Amino acid sequence: MPALDIPFFGTLVLSLTLISASYTMAMAMGAGQGRPHLLPSARWGTYATCALILVAVCVLAYAFQVHDFRIRYVARYSDRSMPWWYLIASLWGGQDGSLLWWAFLLAGYTFFATRWLRGRYTELQPWILATLMSILIFFMVLMLFAANPFATYIRTTPGDGEGLNPLLQNYWMAIHPPSLYLGFVGWSVPFAILVAALITGRLGNEWVRAARLWSMIAWTFLSLGLLLGCLWSYEELGWGGYWAWDPVENASFMPWLVGTAYLHSVLIQERRHMMKVWNVFLLFLTFFLTIFGTFLTRSGLIASVHSFARSDIGQYFVWYMAFLIIVMAALMIWRLPKLKADNEIESLVSREFAFLLNNWVLLGMMVFVLIATTFPLLSQWMRGEEVTVGPGFYNKWMVPLGIVLLFLAGLGPLVAWRKATGSKLARALALPVGAGVAVAVLQLLFGARLGYPPIVERTEIYDTTTGAVLAWMTAVAPVVSFATCAFVLASVGQEFWRGVRVRMKKGEGSATALVRLVSKGRRRYGGYVVHIGIVFMFIGFTGAAYDVEQEKALRPGETMAIGQHTVRYDQPRMEADPNKRMIFTDMTLLDPSGAEKGQVAPAKFFYRTHPQMPTTEVAIRSRPAEDVYVIMSTVDPSTRRGTFRIIIRPLVAWIWLGGIVLLLGAILGMWPTGRELVREQAAGAGPRRLRFSPATAVVALAIALATMVAWIGVASAQVDDTSSTLHAGTVVLNNPTERQLFGRLLCQCGDCARLPLDTCACGWADDKRAEVRELLAAGVEPSTIQESYRAQYGAAALAIPSDKGLDRALWAVPIAAMVFAIGLVVFIGRRWQRRGAEAHAASAPNAEAELEYDSRLDEELKRIEES
């Protein structure tokens, strides 16, 4: 193919894809309206559409490989020095290409879903295909009219490209965005199944069973994408953390929260035929949030180090989101009579109500993140003043909510369906509660001996009454978190032991009993394994409360003691490759006796195409107990004197271990059982097609990615570090007061992404830090400095909003919402309980019937427990 034809051919393929998708959608809708002979045409049209998108992706990939810089997207995100694997990753490195990549992944899902649908769900099939085609049509229109990845320069073609951002030139670029996109795009298939069910009126459990596998696939990939994002942030941005509550991170987290709520809530519908409207709403909201998150990332409305430049595609997303809301509201209202629940909650002490509480907490967390993320825009629109909401504000609210959610994860398995008797619940709670209390007592008694500072020594700068209360809650959170982790582990372990014990009574050995128990209840016990993974991750999150950090300038041969470690600076060295120049500083870790126990080599990279943006490479020595996180801030080439920042981060490795366990649990939960395979064959899918089913393909890919995460989590990493393309270097902080204060004050130079002064290394930030240090030395209170900074630069200059004026709404609304939610839950729960009691009274009019009912209920609960 001549290079001259690439832009024209690529645009032609996109146009043909739009035509093919429109034709397929028309055929599918015709088949759904009583003309089944059109369904084969719709299927073949689907295959043709998917093939055309594959061709478009291959054309763009070829353009990168041959350096066709007449295409603007190729020129902006590649250069001639980049190796071929980074040229492939450049496909999704910018806005236009990422939209094509989104469409490509959606085409892949659509292809496998179409193959999977053959011989099953014939009533739903036409409308599933029509819905998937409608989503593809939207992205085709978006690319053809607003973000064409094959658009060319009108005048002069550059001789070389600008190159991919140095931060993106690493192996994470090859695995994190595709995983996250697979999670985002994957929710399109369950959404299409839901739309088909609403249109056809088949709103029993058929659509729930059809959507379950695809929901689990999407949730698994979204979880993997978030986990890899944490790893990338931890090893690449170099600030020592893994989650910064950046708007783009939040855009990925919100659909995960709602999707998790849906996966729990739908269990109630399958078992008790309840909460049908709620499940429809949750599944739609999950898909809607994937579109909303894409809008946030690509519209440029909210400042983020991850987001793309401001563009005109935002208006397309706004119209599409409005269309989705109108159509789904109309369908739900139309089908409300068929969405009526068959049962009611009979008791507040039941698994149904525990799951409902789980849903409310997850949805409440999503609403909080949504409001906090969009509050700068809302403030700008409502009063013409932008307010910044930084990580400190999120952590104050999300930490207690997360602990409550973790507690419910342990409580749910202990509570019986329909109704839990007091005596059984007390017996079930005894071991988990005892484990939680024991861990809390042990930590309070011996935590300081293990190197963890006492809670009472922790201080916090705050200027609000609410902030003071939340600061106290944050201070006690580590003890409560560890205790809750013990509670959940004991709860899940107890459930495994109960099942194994029942099978052992039948003569099976313990190992055989465990394997057969899990094999026959893969969905249930897969969920328990996921909960174990979540617990491990919470252990890692809690370790952040005990971080130790120190900064010091060293000459070769000098040492630096931090925690129970000593780090010796050996020497600097320089290396180079065709793409960059690298300056390493070799350092040795010493134990208390002075013996060497490992080497690290933090560095700085200077890329050929971006010499003004050096990246800082962190060095990490990871162990189960703690990570030694080393950053080289500067090194003087003449004296070889270097400035280093070292952070001791306890238990971080447990986050990556928990992520791997979570993925294994998700794979176990969606792996088909023998009974499900029989149903598949009865539905018309032969054994050959089953071996190549979407579930098998996704499971294999997830295992491969989980293995990669395991290798990365154990190995020490030497990776890039910076928080922005305009931020290079590391800030030296002298004490905890400076760290807290500078973390609240945002840079106002106008060039960087308004990073906190404890992170930004630009000249303006250096001058401002020197000015603030003079005030602190003169005895000025940190809260006074903070208020003066706000008065000088505005509310947007603070990372945490004040509790004054209209900013108070951001503190008051979560409190009011929580109080309202608790009251509403109690009100609705009592109402449902009263209805359940009335229905029960009607079915059991006398005491003998009541006793018989309770006896049957106990037998049912025992049978469920032993199954």
PDB file of C-alpha atoms in Angstrom, residues 114-304:
ATOM      1  CA  THR A 114     -22.606 -12.653  18.329  1.00  0.00           C
ATOM      2  CA  ARG A 115     -20.885 -16.036  18.207  1.00  0.00           C
ATOM      3  CA  TRP A 116     -22.041 -16.775  21.749  1.00  0.00           C
ATOM      4  CA  LEU A 117     -25.659 -15.853  20.953  1.00  0.00           C
ATOM      5  CA  ARG A 118     -26.077 -18.428  18.185  1.00  0.00           C
ATOM      6  CA  GLY A 119     -28.655 -20.970  19.303  1.00  0.00           C
ATOM      7  CA  ARG A 120     -29.642 -19.139  22.479  1.00  0.00           C
ATOM      8  CA  TYR A 121     -31.721 -16.153  23.582  1.00  0.00           C
ATOM      9  CA  THR A 122     -33.352 -15.909  20.161  1.00  0.00           C
ATOM     10  CA  GLU A 123     -35.934 -13.389  21.372  1.00  0.00           C
ATOM     11  CA  LEU A 124     -33.271 -11.071  22.764  1.00  0.00           C
ATOM     12  CA  GLN A 125     -30.663 -11.565  20.054  1.00  0.00           C
ATOM     13  CA  PRO A 126     -31.861  -9.024  17.427  1.00  0.00           C
ATOM     14  CA  TRP A 127     -32.122  -6.182  19.929  1.00  0.00           C
ATOM     15  CA  ILE A 128     -28.764  -7.039  21.489  1.00  0.00           C
ATOM     16  CA  LEU A 129     -27.120  -6.678  18.086  1.00  0.00           C
ATOM     17  CA  ALA A 130     -29.045  -3.472  17.344  1.00  0.00           C
ATOM     18  CA  THR A 131     -27.960  -1.903  20.638  1.00  0.00           C
ATOM     19  CA  LEU A 132     -24.306  -2.811  20.141  1.00  0.00           C
ATOM     20  CA  MET A 133     -24.425  -1.389  16.625  1.00  0.00           C
ATOM     21  CA  SER A 134     -25.933   1.847  17.929  1.00  0.00           C
ATOM     22  CA  ILE A 135     -22.956   2.283  20.267  1.00  0.00           C
ATOM     23  CA  LEU A 136     -20.546   1.645  17.414  1.00  0.00           C
ATOM     24  CA  ILE A 137     -22.405   4.160  15.244  1.00  0.00           C
ATOM     25  CA  PHE A 138     -21.891   6.831  17.900  1.00  0.00           C
ATOM     26  CA  PHE A 139     -18.133   6.270  17.963  1.00  0.00           C
ATOM     27  CA  MET A 140     -17.927   6.182  14.176  1.00  0.00           C
ATOM     28  CA  VAL A 141     -19.744   9.530  13.967  1.00  0.00           C
ATOM     29  CA  LEU A 142     -17.435  10.890  16.654  1.00  0.00           C
ATOM     30  CA  MET A 143     -14.316   9.906  14.730  1.00  0.00           C
ATOM     31  CA  LEU A 144     -15.514  10.967  11.293  1.00  0.00           C
ATOM     32  CA  PHE A 145     -16.760  14.405  12.331  1.00  0.00           C
ATOM     33  CA  ALA A 146     -14.777  15.406  15.434  1.00  0.00           C
ATOM     34  CA  ALA A 147     -11.712  13.223  16.114  1.00  0.00           C
ATOM     35  CA  ASN A 148     -10.531  11.514  12.940  1.00  0.00           C
ATOM     36  CA  PRO A 149      -7.318   9.572  13.670  1.00  0.00           C
ATOM     37  CA  PHE A 150      -6.456   9.745   9.935  1.00  0.00           C
ATOM     38  CA  ALA A 151      -6.732  13.539   9.613  1.00  0.00           C
ATOM     39  CA  THR A 152      -3.749  15.100   7.810  1.00  0.00           C
ATOM     40  CA  TYR A 153      -1.812  18.351   7.919  1.00  0.00           C
ATOM     41  CA  ILE A 154      -3.144  20.899   5.459  1.00  0.00           C
ATOM     42  CA  ARG A 155       0.245  22.408   4.632  1.00  0.00           C
ATOM     43  CA  THR A 156       3.758  21.244   5.487  1.00  0.00           C
ATOM     44  CA  THR A 157       4.377  17.710   6.676  1.00  0.00           C
ATOM     45  CA  PRO A 158       6.966  17.533   9.501  1.00  0.00           C
ATOM     46  CA  GLY A 159      10.134  15.548   8.892  1.00  0.00           C
ATOM     47  CA  ASP A 160       9.876  13.859  12.279  1.00  0.00           C
ATOM     48  CA  GLY A 161       7.217  13.447  14.924  1.00  0.00           C
ATOM     49  CA  GLU A 162       6.925  15.011  18.347  1.00  0.00           C
ATOM     50  CA  GLY A 163       7.300  11.638  20.053  1.00  0.00           C
ATOM     51  CA  LEU A 164       5.238   9.855  22.661  1.00  0.00           C
ATOM     52  CA  ASN A 165       5.195  11.462  26.088  1.00  0.00           C
ATOM     53  CA  PRO A 166       8.208  10.089  28.036  1.00  0.00           C
ATOM     54  CA  LEU A 167       5.895   9.015  30.837  1.00  0.00           C
ATOM     55  CA  LEU A 168       4.135   6.684  28.403  1.00  0.00           C
ATOM     56  CA  GLN A 169       7.288   5.073  27.023  1.00  0.00           C
ATOM     57  CA  ASN A 170       7.293   2.062  29.327  1.00  0.00           C
ATOM     58  CA  TYR A 171       5.789  -1.398  29.539  1.00  0.00           C
ATOM     59  CA  TRP A 172       2.776  -0.135  31.546  1.00  0.00           C
ATOM     60  CA  MET A 173       1.560   1.650  28.435  1.00  0.00           C
ATOM     61  CA  ALA A 174       1.192  -1.720  26.737  1.00  0.00           C
ATOM     62  CA  ILE A 175      -0.996  -3.345  29.416  1.00  0.00           C
ATOM     63  CA  HIS A 176      -2.753  -0.754  31.598  1.00  0.00           C
ATOM     64  CA  PRO A 177      -4.849   1.211  29.044  1.00  0.00           C
ATOM     65  CA  PRO A 178      -5.987  -1.903  27.138  1.00  0.00           C
ATOM     66  CA  SER A 179      -7.046  -3.583  30.392  1.00  0.00           C
ATOM     67  CA  LEU A 180      -8.944  -0.510  31.538  1.00  0.00           C
ATOM     68  CA  TYR A 181     -10.599  -0.083  28.139  1.00  0.00           C
ATOM     69  CA  LEU A 182     -11.606  -3.754  28.163  1.00  0.00           C
ATOM     70  CA  GLY A 183     -13.344  -3.088  31.471  1.00  0.00           C
ATOM     71  CA  PHE A 184     -15.058   0.054  30.226  1.00  0.00           C
ATOM     72  CA  VAL A 185     -16.135  -1.335  26.876  1.00  0.00           C
ATOM     73  CA  GLY A 186     -17.163  -4.686  28.341  1.00  0.00           C
ATOM     74  CA  TRP A 187     -20.211  -3.214  30.071  1.00  0.00           C
ATOM     75  CA  SER A 188     -21.702  -2.549  26.625  1.00  0.00           C
ATOM     76  CA  VAL A 189     -22.720  -6.201  26.228  1.00  0.00           C
ATOM     77  CA  PRO A 190     -24.682  -6.493  29.532  1.00  0.00           C
ATOM     78  CA  PHE A 191     -26.249  -3.121  28.734  1.00  0.00           C
ATOM     79  CA  ALA A 192     -27.309  -4.385  25.303  1.00  0.00           C
ATOM     80  CA  ILE A 193     -28.835  -7.480  26.917  1.00  0.00           C
ATOM     81  CA  LEU A 194     -30.733  -5.248  29.339  1.00  0.00           C
ATOM     82  CA  VAL A 195     -32.092  -3.056  26.542  1.00  0.00           C
ATOM     83  CA  ALA A 196     -33.182  -6.165  24.634  1.00  0.00           C
ATOM     84  CA  ALA A 197     -34.988  -7.478  27.715  1.00  0.00           C
ATOM     85  CA  LEU A 198     -36.799  -4.175  28.247  1.00  0.00           C
ATOM     86  CA  ILE A 199     -37.889  -3.959  24.606  1.00  0.00           C
ATOM     87  CA  THR A 200     -39.103  -7.563  24.423  1.00  0.00           C
ATOM     88  CA  GLY A 201     -40.601  -7.566  27.918  1.00  0.00           C
ATOM     89  CA  ARG A 202     -38.658 -10.712  28.900  1.00  0.00           C
ATOM     90  CA  LEU A 203     -37.768  -9.396  32.348  1.00  0.00           C
ATOM     91  CA  GLY A 204     -37.542 -12.559  34.388  1.00  0.00           C
ATOM     92  CA  ASN A 205     -34.193 -14.088  35.256  1.00  0.00           C
ATOM     93  CA  GLU A 206     -33.415 -14.883  31.615  1.00  0.00           C
ATOM     94  CA  TRP A 207     -31.673 -11.585  30.934  1.00  0.00           C
ATOM     95  CA  VAL A 208     -29.901 -11.746  34.293  1.00  0.00           C
ATOM     96  CA  ARG A 209     -28.401 -15.134  33.433  1.00  0.00           C
ATOM     97  CA  ALA A 210     -27.469 -13.903  29.964  1.00  0.00           C
ATOM     98  CA  ALA A 211     -25.734 -10.804  31.345  1.00  0.00           C
ATOM     99  CA  ARG A 212     -23.950 -12.504  34.239  1.00  0.00           C
ATOM    100  CA  LEU A 213     -20.919 -13.832  32.348  1.00  0.00           C
ATOM    101  CA  TRP A 214     -20.385 -10.595  30.432  1.00  0.00           C
ATOM    102  CA  SER A 215     -20.806  -8.507  33.589  1.00  0.00           C
ATOM    103  CA  MET A 216     -18.164 -10.593  35.344  1.00  0.00           C
ATOM    104  CA  ILE A 217     -15.799 -10.270  32.377  1.00  0.00           C
ATOM    105  CA  ALA A 218     -16.208  -6.492  32.305  1.00  0.00           C
ATOM    106  CA  TRP A 219     -15.872  -6.183  36.086  1.00  0.00           C
ATOM    107  CA  THR A 220     -12.755  -8.359  36.101  1.00  0.00           C
ATOM    108  CA  PHE A 221     -11.012  -6.337  33.429  1.00  0.00           C
ATOM    109  CA  LEU A 222     -12.054  -3.063  35.064  1.00  0.00           C
ATOM    110  CA  SER A 223     -10.624  -4.320  38.366  1.00  0.00           C
ATOM    111  CA  LEU A 224      -7.437  -5.357  36.600  1.00  0.00           C
ATOM    112  CA  GLY A 225      -7.193  -1.989  34.882  1.00  0.00           C
ATOM    113  CA  LEU A 226      -7.552  -0.143  38.197  1.00  0.00           C
ATOM    114  CA  LEU A 227      -4.956  -2.382  39.817  1.00  0.00           C
ATOM    115  CA  LEU A 228      -2.475  -1.835  36.990  1.00  0.00           C
ATOM    116  CA  GLY A 229      -3.191   1.894  37.208  1.00  0.00           C
ATOM    117  CA  CYS A 230      -2.230   1.820  40.878  1.00  0.00           C
ATOM    118  CA  LEU A 231       0.981  -0.007  39.999  1.00  0.00           C
ATOM    119  CA  TRP A 232       1.762   2.463  37.224  1.00  0.00           C
ATOM    120  CA  SER A 233       1.188   5.405  39.545  1.00  0.00           C
ATOM    121  CA  TYR A 234       3.271   3.834  42.303  1.00  0.00           C
ATOM    122  CA  GLU A 235       6.230   2.969  40.115  1.00  0.00           C
ATOM    123  CA  GLU A 236       5.924   5.637  37.440  1.00  0.00           C
ATOM    124  CA  LEU A 237       4.828   8.904  39.043  1.00  0.00           C
ATOM    125  CA  GLY A 238       7.300   8.580  41.869  1.00  0.00           C
ATOM    126  CA  TRP A 239       5.389  10.460  44.540  1.00  0.00           C
ATOM    127  CA  GLY A 240       5.264   7.317  46.674  1.00  0.00           C
ATOM    128  CA  GLY A 241       1.534   6.664  46.365  1.00  0.00           C
ATOM    129  CA  TYR A 242      -0.719   4.580  44.174  1.00  0.00           C
ATOM    130  CA  TRP A 243      -3.976   6.546  44.126  1.00  0.00           C
ATOM    131  CA  ALA A 244      -4.271  10.342  43.989  1.00  0.00           C
ATOM    132  CA  TRP A 245      -8.041  10.806  43.443  1.00  0.00           C
ATOM    133  CA  ASP A 246      -7.288  12.375  40.096  1.00  0.00           C
ATOM    134  CA  PRO A 247     -10.468  13.072  38.045  1.00  0.00           C
ATOM    135  CA  VAL A 248      -9.503  10.458  35.463  1.00  0.00           C
ATOM    136  CA  GLU A 249      -8.831   7.883  38.180  1.00  0.00           C
ATOM    137  CA  ASN A 250     -12.222   8.717  39.640  1.00  0.00           C
ATOM    138  CA  ALA A 251     -13.848   8.325  36.219  1.00  0.00           C
ATOM    139  CA  SER A 252     -12.642   4.708  36.194  1.00  0.00           C
ATOM    140  CA  PHE A 253     -13.503   4.074  39.834  1.00  0.00           C
ATOM    141  CA  MET A 254     -17.151   5.177  39.670  1.00  0.00           C
ATOM    142  CA  PRO A 255     -18.384   2.493  37.238  1.00  0.00           C
ATOM    143  CA  TRP A 256     -16.441  -0.088  39.264  1.00  0.00           C
ATOM    144  CA  LEU A 257     -18.361   0.907  42.399  1.00  0.00           C
ATOM    145  CA  VAL A 258     -21.758   0.701  40.715  1.00  0.00           C
ATOM    146  CA  GLY A 259     -20.851  -2.470  38.828  1.00  0.00           C
ATOM    147  CA  THR A 260     -19.860  -4.079  42.120  1.00  0.00           C
ATOM    148  CA  ALA A 261     -23.206  -3.055  43.597  1.00  0.00           C
ATOM    149  CA  TYR A 262     -24.998  -4.619  40.629  1.00  0.00           C
ATOM    150  CA  LEU A 263     -23.146  -7.935  40.941  1.00  0.00           C
ATOM    151  CA  HIS A 264     -24.251  -8.171  44.581  1.00  0.00           C
ATOM    152  CA  SER A 265     -27.794  -6.940  44.067  1.00  0.00           C
ATOM    153  CA  VAL A 266     -28.530  -9.233  41.143  1.00  0.00           C
ATOM    154  CA  LEU A 267     -28.010 -12.226  43.450  1.00  0.00           C
ATOM    155  CA  ILE A 268     -31.141 -11.173  45.305  1.00  0.00           C
ATOM    156  CA  GLN A 269     -33.155 -11.085  42.086  1.00  0.00           C
ATOM    157  CA  GLU A 270     -31.935 -14.523  41.044  1.00  0.00           C
ATOM    158  CA  ARG A 271     -32.694 -16.122  44.404  1.00  0.00           C
ATOM    159  CA  ARG A 272     -35.676 -14.135  45.679  1.00  0.00           C
ATOM    160  CA  HIS A 273     -37.085 -12.404  42.543  1.00  0.00           C
ATOM    161  CA  MET A 274     -36.763  -8.988  44.175  1.00  0.00           C
ATOM    162  CA  MET A 275     -35.219  -5.588  43.387  1.00  0.00           C
ATOM    163  CA  LYS A 276     -35.821  -5.870  39.646  1.00  0.00           C
ATOM    164  CA  VAL A 277     -36.134  -2.128  39.034  1.00  0.00           C
ATOM    165  CA  TRP A 278     -33.070  -1.485  41.153  1.00  0.00           C
ATOM    166  CA  ASN A 279     -30.965  -3.943  39.145  1.00  0.00           C
ATOM    167  CA  VAL A 280     -32.078  -2.432  35.855  1.00  0.00           C
ATOM    168  CA  PHE A 281     -31.100   0.980  37.189  1.00  0.00           C
ATOM    169  CA  LEU A 282     -27.702  -0.202  38.454  1.00  0.00           C
ATOM    170  CA  LEU A 283     -26.741  -1.890  35.194  1.00  0.00           C
ATOM    171  CA  PHE A 284     -27.759   1.131  33.150  1.00  0.00           C
ATOM    172  CA  LEU A 285     -25.916   3.458  35.525  1.00  0.00           C
ATOM    173  CA  THR A 286     -22.748   1.377  35.233  1.00  0.00           C
ATOM    174  CA  PHE A 287     -22.766   1.636  31.443  1.00  0.00           C
ATOM    175  CA  PHE A 288     -23.697   5.308  31.605  1.00  0.00           C
ATOM    176  CA  LEU A 289     -20.741   6.017  33.893  1.00  0.00           C
ATOM    177  CA  THR A 290     -18.358   4.415  31.408  1.00  0.00           C
ATOM    178  CA  ILE A 291     -19.577   6.910  28.811  1.00  0.00           C
ATOM    179  CA  PHE A 292     -19.490   9.745  31.366  1.00  0.00           C
ATOM    180  CA  GLY A 293     -15.949   8.792  32.380  1.00  0.00           C
ATOM    181  CA  THR A 294     -14.866   8.853  28.741  1.00  0.00           C
ATOM    182  CA  PHE A 295     -16.469  12.277  28.428  1.00  0.00           C
ATOM    183  CA  LEU A 296     -14.604  13.572  31.494  1.00  0.00           C
ATOM    184  CA  THR A 297     -11.291  12.262  30.188  1.00  0.00           C
ATOM    185  CA  ARG A 298     -11.608  13.632  26.683  1.00  0.00           C
ATOM    186  CA  SER A 299     -13.607  16.837  27.022  1.00  0.00           C
ATOM    187  CA  GLY A 300     -10.845  18.682  28.897  1.00  0.00           C
ATOM    188  CA  LEU A 301     -13.389  20.284  31.243  1.00  0.00           C
ATOM    189  CA  ILE A 302     -11.570  19.124  34.387  1.00  0.00           C
ATOM    190  CA  ALA A 303      -7.832  19.520  34.876  1.00  0.00           C
ATOM    191  CA  SER A 304      -5.987  16.223  35.202  1.00  0.00           C
TER     192      SER A 304
END
